[in-house]
PDB file of C-alpha atoms in Angstrom:
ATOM      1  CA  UNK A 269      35.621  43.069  95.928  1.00  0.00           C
ATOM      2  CA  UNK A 270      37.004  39.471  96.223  1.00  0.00           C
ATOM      3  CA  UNK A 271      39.333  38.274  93.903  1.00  0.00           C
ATOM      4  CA  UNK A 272      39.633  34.713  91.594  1.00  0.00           C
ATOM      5  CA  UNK A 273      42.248  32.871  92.237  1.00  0.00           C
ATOM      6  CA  UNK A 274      44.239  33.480  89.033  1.00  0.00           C
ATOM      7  CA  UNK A 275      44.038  37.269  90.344  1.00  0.00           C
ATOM      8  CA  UNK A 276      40.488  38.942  88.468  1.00  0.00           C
ATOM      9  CA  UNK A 277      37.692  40.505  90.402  1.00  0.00           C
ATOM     10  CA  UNK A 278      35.088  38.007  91.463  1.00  0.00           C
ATOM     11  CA  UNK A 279      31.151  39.874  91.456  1.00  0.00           C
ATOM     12  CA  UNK A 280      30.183  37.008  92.220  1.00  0.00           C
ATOM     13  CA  UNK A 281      31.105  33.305  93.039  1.00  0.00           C
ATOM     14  CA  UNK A 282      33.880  31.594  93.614  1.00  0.00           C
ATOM     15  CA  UNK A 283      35.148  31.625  89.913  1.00  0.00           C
ATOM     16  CA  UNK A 284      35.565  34.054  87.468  1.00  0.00           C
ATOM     17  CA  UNK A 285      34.096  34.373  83.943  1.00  0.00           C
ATOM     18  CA  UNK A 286      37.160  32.870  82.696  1.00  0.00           C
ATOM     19  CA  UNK A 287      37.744  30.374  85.008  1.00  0.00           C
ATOM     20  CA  UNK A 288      34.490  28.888  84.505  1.00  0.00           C
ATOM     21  CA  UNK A 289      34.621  28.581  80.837  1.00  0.00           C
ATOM     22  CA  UNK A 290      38.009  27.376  80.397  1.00  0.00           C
ATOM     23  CA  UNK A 291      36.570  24.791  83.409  1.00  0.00           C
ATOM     24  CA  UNK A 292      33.416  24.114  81.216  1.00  0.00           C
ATOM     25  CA  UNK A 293      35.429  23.209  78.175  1.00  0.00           C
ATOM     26  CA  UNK A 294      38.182  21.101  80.123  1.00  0.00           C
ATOM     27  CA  UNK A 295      34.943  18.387  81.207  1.00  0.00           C
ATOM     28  CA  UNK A 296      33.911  18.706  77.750  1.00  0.00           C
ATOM     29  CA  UNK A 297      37.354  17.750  76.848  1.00  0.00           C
ATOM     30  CA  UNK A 298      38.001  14.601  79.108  1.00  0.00           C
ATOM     31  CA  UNK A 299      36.278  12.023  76.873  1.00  0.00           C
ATOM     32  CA  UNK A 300      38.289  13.084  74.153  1.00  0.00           C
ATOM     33  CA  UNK A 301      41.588  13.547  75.737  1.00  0.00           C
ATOM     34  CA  UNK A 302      40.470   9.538  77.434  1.00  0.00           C
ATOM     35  CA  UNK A 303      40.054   8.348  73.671  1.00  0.00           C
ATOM     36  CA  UNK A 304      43.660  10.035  72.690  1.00  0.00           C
ATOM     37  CA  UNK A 305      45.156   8.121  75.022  1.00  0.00           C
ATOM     38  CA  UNK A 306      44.380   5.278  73.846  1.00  0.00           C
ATOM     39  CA  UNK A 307      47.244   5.090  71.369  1.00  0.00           C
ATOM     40  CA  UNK A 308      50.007   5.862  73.799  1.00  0.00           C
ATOM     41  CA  UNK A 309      49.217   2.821  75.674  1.00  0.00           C
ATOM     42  CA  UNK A 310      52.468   0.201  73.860  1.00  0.00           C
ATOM     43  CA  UNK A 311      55.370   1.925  75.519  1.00  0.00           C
ATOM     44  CA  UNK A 312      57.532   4.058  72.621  1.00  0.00           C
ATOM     45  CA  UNK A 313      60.403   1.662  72.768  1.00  0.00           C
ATOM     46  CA  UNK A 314      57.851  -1.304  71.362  1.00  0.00           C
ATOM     47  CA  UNK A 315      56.874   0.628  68.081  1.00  0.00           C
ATOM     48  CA  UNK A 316      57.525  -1.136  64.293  1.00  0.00           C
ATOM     49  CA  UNK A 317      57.284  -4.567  65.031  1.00  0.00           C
ATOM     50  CA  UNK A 318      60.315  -5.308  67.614  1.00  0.00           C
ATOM     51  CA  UNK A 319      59.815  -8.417  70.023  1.00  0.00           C
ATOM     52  CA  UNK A 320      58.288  -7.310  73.001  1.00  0.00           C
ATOM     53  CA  UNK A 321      58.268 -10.091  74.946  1.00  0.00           C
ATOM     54  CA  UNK A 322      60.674 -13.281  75.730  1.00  0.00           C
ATOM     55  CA  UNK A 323      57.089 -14.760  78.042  1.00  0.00           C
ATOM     56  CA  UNK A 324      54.527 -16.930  76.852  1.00  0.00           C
ATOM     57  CA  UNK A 325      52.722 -16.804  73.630  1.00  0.00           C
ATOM     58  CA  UNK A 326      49.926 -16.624  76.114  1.00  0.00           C
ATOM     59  CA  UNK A 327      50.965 -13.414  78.307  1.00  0.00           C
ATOM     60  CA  UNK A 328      50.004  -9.437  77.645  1.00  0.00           C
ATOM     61  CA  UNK A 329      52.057  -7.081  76.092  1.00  0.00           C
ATOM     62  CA  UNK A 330      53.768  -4.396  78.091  1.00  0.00           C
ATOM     63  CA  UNK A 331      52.126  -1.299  78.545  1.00  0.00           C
ATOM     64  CA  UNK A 332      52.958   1.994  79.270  1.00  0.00           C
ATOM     65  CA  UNK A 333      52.095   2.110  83.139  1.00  0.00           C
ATOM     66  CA  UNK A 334      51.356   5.611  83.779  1.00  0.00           C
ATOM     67  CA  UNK A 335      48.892   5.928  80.201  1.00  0.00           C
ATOM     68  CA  UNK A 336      47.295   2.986  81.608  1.00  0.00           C
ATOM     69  CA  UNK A 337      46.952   4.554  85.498  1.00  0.00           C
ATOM     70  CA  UNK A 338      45.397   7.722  83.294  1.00  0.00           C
ATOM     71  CA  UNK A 339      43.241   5.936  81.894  1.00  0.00           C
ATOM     72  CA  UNK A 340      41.585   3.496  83.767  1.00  0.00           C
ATOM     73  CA  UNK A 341      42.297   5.649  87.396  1.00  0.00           C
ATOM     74  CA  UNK A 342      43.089   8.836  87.514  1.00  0.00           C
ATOM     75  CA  UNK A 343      40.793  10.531  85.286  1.00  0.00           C
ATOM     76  CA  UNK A 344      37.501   9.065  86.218  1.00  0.00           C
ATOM     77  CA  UNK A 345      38.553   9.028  90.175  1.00  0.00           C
ATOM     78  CA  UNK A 346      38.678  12.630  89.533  1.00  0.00           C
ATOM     79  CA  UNK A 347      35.562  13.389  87.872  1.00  0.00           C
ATOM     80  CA  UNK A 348      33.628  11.093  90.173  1.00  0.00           C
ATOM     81  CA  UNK A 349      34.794  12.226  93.510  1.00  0.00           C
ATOM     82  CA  UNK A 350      34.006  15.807  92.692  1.00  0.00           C
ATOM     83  CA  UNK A 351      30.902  14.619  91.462  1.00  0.00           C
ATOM     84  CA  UNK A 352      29.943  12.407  94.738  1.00  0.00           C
ATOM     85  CA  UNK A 353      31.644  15.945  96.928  1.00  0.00           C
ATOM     86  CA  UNK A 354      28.848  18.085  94.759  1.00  0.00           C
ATOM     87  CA  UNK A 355      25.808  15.625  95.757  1.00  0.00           C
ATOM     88  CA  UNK A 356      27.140  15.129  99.207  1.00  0.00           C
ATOM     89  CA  UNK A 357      27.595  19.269 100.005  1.00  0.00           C
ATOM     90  CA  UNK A 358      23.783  19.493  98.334  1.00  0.00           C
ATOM     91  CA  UNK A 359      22.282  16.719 100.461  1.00  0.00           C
ATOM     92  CA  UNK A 360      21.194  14.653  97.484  1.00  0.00           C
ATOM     93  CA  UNK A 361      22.301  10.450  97.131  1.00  0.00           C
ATOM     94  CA  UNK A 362      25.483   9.019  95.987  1.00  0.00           C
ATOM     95  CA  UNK A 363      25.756   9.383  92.022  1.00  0.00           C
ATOM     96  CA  UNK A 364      24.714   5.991  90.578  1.00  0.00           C
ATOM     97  CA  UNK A 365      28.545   4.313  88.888  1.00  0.00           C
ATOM     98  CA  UNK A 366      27.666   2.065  85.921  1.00  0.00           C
ATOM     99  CA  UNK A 367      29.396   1.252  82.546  1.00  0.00           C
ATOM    100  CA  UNK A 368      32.665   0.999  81.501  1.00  0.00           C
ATOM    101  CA  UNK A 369      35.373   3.262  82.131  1.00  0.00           C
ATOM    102  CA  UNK A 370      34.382   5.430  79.603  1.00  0.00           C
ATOM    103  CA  UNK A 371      30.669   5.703  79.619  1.00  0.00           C
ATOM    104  CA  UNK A 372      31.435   6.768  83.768  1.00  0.00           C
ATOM    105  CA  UNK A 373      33.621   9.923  82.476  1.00  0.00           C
ATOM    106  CA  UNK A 374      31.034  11.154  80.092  1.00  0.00           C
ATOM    107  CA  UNK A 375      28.662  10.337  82.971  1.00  0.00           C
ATOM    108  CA  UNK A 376      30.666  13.017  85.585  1.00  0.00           C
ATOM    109  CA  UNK A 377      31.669  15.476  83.100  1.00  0.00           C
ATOM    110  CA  UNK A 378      28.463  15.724  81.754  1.00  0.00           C
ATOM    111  CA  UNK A 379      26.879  16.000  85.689  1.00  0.00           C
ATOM    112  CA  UNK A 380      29.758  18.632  86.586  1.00  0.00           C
ATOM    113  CA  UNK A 381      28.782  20.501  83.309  1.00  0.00           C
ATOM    114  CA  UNK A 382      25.148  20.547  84.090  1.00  0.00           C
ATOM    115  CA  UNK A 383      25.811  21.879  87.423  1.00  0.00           C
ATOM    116  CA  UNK A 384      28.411  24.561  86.856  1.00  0.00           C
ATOM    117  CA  UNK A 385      26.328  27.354  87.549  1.00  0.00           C
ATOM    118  CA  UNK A 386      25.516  26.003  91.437  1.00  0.00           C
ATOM    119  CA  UNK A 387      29.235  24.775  91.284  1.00  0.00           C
ATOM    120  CA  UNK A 388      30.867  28.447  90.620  1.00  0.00           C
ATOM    121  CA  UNK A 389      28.054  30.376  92.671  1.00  0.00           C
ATOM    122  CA  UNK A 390      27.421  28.185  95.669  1.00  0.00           C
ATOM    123  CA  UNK A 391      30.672  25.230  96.179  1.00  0.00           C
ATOM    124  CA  UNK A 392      33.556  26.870  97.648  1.00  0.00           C
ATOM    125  CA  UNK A 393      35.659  24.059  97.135  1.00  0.00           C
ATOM    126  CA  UNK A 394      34.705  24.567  92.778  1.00  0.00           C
ATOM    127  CA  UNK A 395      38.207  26.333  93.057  1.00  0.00           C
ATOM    128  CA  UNK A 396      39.881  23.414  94.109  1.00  0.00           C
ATOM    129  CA  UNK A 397      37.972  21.196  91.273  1.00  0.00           C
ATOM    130  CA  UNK A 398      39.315  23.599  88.674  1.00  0.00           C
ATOM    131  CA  UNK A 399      42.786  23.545  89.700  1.00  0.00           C
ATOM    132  CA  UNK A 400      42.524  19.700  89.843  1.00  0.00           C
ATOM    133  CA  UNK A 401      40.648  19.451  86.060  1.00  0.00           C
ATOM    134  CA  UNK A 402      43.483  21.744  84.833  1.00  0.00           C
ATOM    135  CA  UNK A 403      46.209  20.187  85.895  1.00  0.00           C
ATOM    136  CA  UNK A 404      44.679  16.190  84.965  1.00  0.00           C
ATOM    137  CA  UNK A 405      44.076  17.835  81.411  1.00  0.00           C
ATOM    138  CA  UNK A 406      47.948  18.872  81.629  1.00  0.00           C
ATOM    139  CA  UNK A 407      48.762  15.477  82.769  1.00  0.00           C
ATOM    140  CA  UNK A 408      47.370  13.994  79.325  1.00  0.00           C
ATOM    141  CA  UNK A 409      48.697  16.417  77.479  1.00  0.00           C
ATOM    142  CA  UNK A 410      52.004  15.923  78.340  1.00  0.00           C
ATOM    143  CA  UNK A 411      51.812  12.426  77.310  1.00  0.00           C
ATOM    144  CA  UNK A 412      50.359  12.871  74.078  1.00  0.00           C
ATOM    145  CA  UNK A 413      52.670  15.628  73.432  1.00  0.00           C
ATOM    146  CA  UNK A 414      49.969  18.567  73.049  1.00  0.00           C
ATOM    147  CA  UNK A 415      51.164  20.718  75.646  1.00  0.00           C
ATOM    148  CA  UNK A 416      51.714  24.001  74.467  1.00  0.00           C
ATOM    149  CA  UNK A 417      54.362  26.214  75.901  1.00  0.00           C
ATOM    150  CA  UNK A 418      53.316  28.600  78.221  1.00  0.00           C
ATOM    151  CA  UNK A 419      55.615  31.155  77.648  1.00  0.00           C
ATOM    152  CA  UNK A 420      57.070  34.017  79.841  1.00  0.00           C
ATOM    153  CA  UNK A 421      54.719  35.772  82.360  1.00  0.00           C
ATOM    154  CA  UNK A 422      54.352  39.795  81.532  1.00  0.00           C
ATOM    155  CA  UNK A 423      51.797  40.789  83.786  1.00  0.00           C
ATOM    156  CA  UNK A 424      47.586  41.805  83.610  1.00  0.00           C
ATOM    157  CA  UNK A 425      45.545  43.009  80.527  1.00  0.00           C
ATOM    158  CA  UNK A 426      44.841  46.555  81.410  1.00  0.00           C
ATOM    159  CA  UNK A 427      42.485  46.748  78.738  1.00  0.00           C
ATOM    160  CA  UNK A 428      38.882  48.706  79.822  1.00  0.00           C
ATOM    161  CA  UNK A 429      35.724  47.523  78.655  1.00  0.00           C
ATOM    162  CA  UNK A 430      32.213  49.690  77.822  1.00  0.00           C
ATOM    163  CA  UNK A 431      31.415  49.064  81.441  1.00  0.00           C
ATOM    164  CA  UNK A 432      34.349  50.627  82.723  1.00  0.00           C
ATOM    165  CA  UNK A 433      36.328  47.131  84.115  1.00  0.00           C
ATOM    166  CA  UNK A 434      39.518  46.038  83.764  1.00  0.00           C
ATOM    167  CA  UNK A 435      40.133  42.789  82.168  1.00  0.00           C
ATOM    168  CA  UNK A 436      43.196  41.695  84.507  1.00  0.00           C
ATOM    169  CA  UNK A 437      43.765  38.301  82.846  1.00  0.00           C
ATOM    170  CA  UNK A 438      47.480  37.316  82.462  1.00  0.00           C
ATOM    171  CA  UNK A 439      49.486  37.838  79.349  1.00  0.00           C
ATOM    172  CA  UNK A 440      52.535  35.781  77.726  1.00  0.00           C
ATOM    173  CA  UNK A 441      54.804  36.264  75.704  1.00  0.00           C
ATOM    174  CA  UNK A 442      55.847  33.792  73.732  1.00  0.00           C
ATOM    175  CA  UNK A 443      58.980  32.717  71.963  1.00  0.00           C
ATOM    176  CA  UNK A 444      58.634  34.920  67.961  1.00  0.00           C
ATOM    177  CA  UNK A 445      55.667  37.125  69.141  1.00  0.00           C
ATOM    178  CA  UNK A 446      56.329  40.899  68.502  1.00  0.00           C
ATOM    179  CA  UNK A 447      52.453  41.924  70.026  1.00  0.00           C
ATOM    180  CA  UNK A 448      51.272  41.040  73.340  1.00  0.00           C
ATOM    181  CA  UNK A 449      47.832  39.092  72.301  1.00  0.00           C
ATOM    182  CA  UNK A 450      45.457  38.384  75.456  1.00  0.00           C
ATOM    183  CA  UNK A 451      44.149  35.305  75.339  1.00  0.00           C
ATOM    184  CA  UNK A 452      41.038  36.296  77.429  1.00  0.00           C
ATOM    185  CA  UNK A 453      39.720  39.382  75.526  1.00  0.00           C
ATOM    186  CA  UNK A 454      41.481  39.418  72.433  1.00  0.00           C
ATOM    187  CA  UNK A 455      43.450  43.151  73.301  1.00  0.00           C
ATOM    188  CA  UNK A 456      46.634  43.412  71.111  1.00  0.00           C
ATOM    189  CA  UNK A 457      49.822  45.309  72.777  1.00  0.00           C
ATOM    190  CA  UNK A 458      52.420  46.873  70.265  1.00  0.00           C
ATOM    191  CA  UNK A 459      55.779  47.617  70.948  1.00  0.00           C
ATOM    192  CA  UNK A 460      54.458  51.052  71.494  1.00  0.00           C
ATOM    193  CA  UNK A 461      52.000  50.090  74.158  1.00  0.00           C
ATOM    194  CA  UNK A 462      54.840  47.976  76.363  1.00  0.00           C
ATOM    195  CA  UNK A 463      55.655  51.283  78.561  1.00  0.00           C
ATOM    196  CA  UNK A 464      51.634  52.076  79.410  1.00  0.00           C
ATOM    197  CA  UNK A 465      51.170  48.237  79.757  1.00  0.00           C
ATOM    198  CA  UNK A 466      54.013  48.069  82.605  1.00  0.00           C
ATOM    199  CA  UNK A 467      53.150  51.428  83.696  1.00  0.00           C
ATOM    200  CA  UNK A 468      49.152  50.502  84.701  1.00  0.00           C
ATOM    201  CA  UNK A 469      50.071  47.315  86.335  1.00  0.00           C
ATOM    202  CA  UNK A 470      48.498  46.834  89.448  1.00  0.00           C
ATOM    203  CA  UNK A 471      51.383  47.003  92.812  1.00  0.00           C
ATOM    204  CA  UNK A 472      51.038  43.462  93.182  1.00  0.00           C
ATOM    205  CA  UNK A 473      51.978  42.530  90.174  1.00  0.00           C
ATOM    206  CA  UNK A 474      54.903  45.200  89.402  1.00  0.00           C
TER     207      UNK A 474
END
């Protein structure tokens, strides 16, 4: 059986369950995360009323250059040029670009959405796309100072469901916890359960 690329069995696809849903809710995300950004744009050192400016009365305040290449660039070159690679690999015309910056990433996030079952079952390069989403969400985040801390790597969820398959998704630990909590199907790991949880690990991941 083929594996995802973050390491769980694929049936099917080029993404796995998880992938695709954590891909699904990142383009729901991007209008949002566009809007947040919004009030980074005045760089930090401008804040409470400080002269910004020795220039014209005339002339635009400073901005913060990489908010503003997020914003008006990077994240709607993104969503568009996966959307024109989908329409191009299926034959159909180049997306129609319209509106403002805004309106065009609801536009391509809500054409990716639509088409995520195709994407996942039939567009090889959907892997790529995913990594790219993640890490543009990541970019944002960063700015805006919501990115949450990963934590340390401890290996797959061994945890068996009714159907007899392994979850595999990767578990964390982070800084405090005294359980192991996967994210992916909710399975906690006690103190107790750390020997059978190292002990089941698959070789590659030993």
């Amino acid at each position: 059986m083929n594996q995802c690329a973050c390491g769980r069995d694929l049936e099917a696809g080029f993404l796995c369950a998880g992938d695709a849903t954590a891909l699904a809710r990142r383009l729901d995300r991007m209008s949002t995360l566009w809007d947040v950004l919004e009030g980074f744009l005045a760089p930090s050192g401008t804040a409470g009323g400080e002269r910004v400016s020795a220039g014209h009365a005339g002339s635009r305040a400073p901005v913060n250059e990489v908010v503003l290449d997020l914003r008006t660039v990077e994240v709607v070159k993104t969503l568009e040029s996966w959307r024109e690679y989908a329409a191009e690999w299926r034959g159909w015309s180049r997306p129609a670009v319209g509106g403002d910056v805004r309106h065009r990433i609801v536009a391509a996030a809500r054409n990716l959405s639509m088409n995520l079952d195709w994407l996942v079952t039939e567009f090889p390069p959907v892997v790529d796309m995913a990594v790219e989403v993640r890490e543009l969400e990541r970019s944002v985040l960063s700015v805006v100072g919501a990115l949450p801390e990963r934590g340390r790597r401890i290996g797959q969820c061994v945890a068996v469901d009714s159907s007899g398959v392994v979850c595999g998704a990767t578990i964390r630990h982070q800084r405090g916890q005294t359980r192991l909590v996967c994210d992916w199907c909710g399975t906690s790991y006690g103190p107790e359960d750390f020997l059978t949880l190292a002990r089941l690990q698959p070789d590659e991941a030993a």
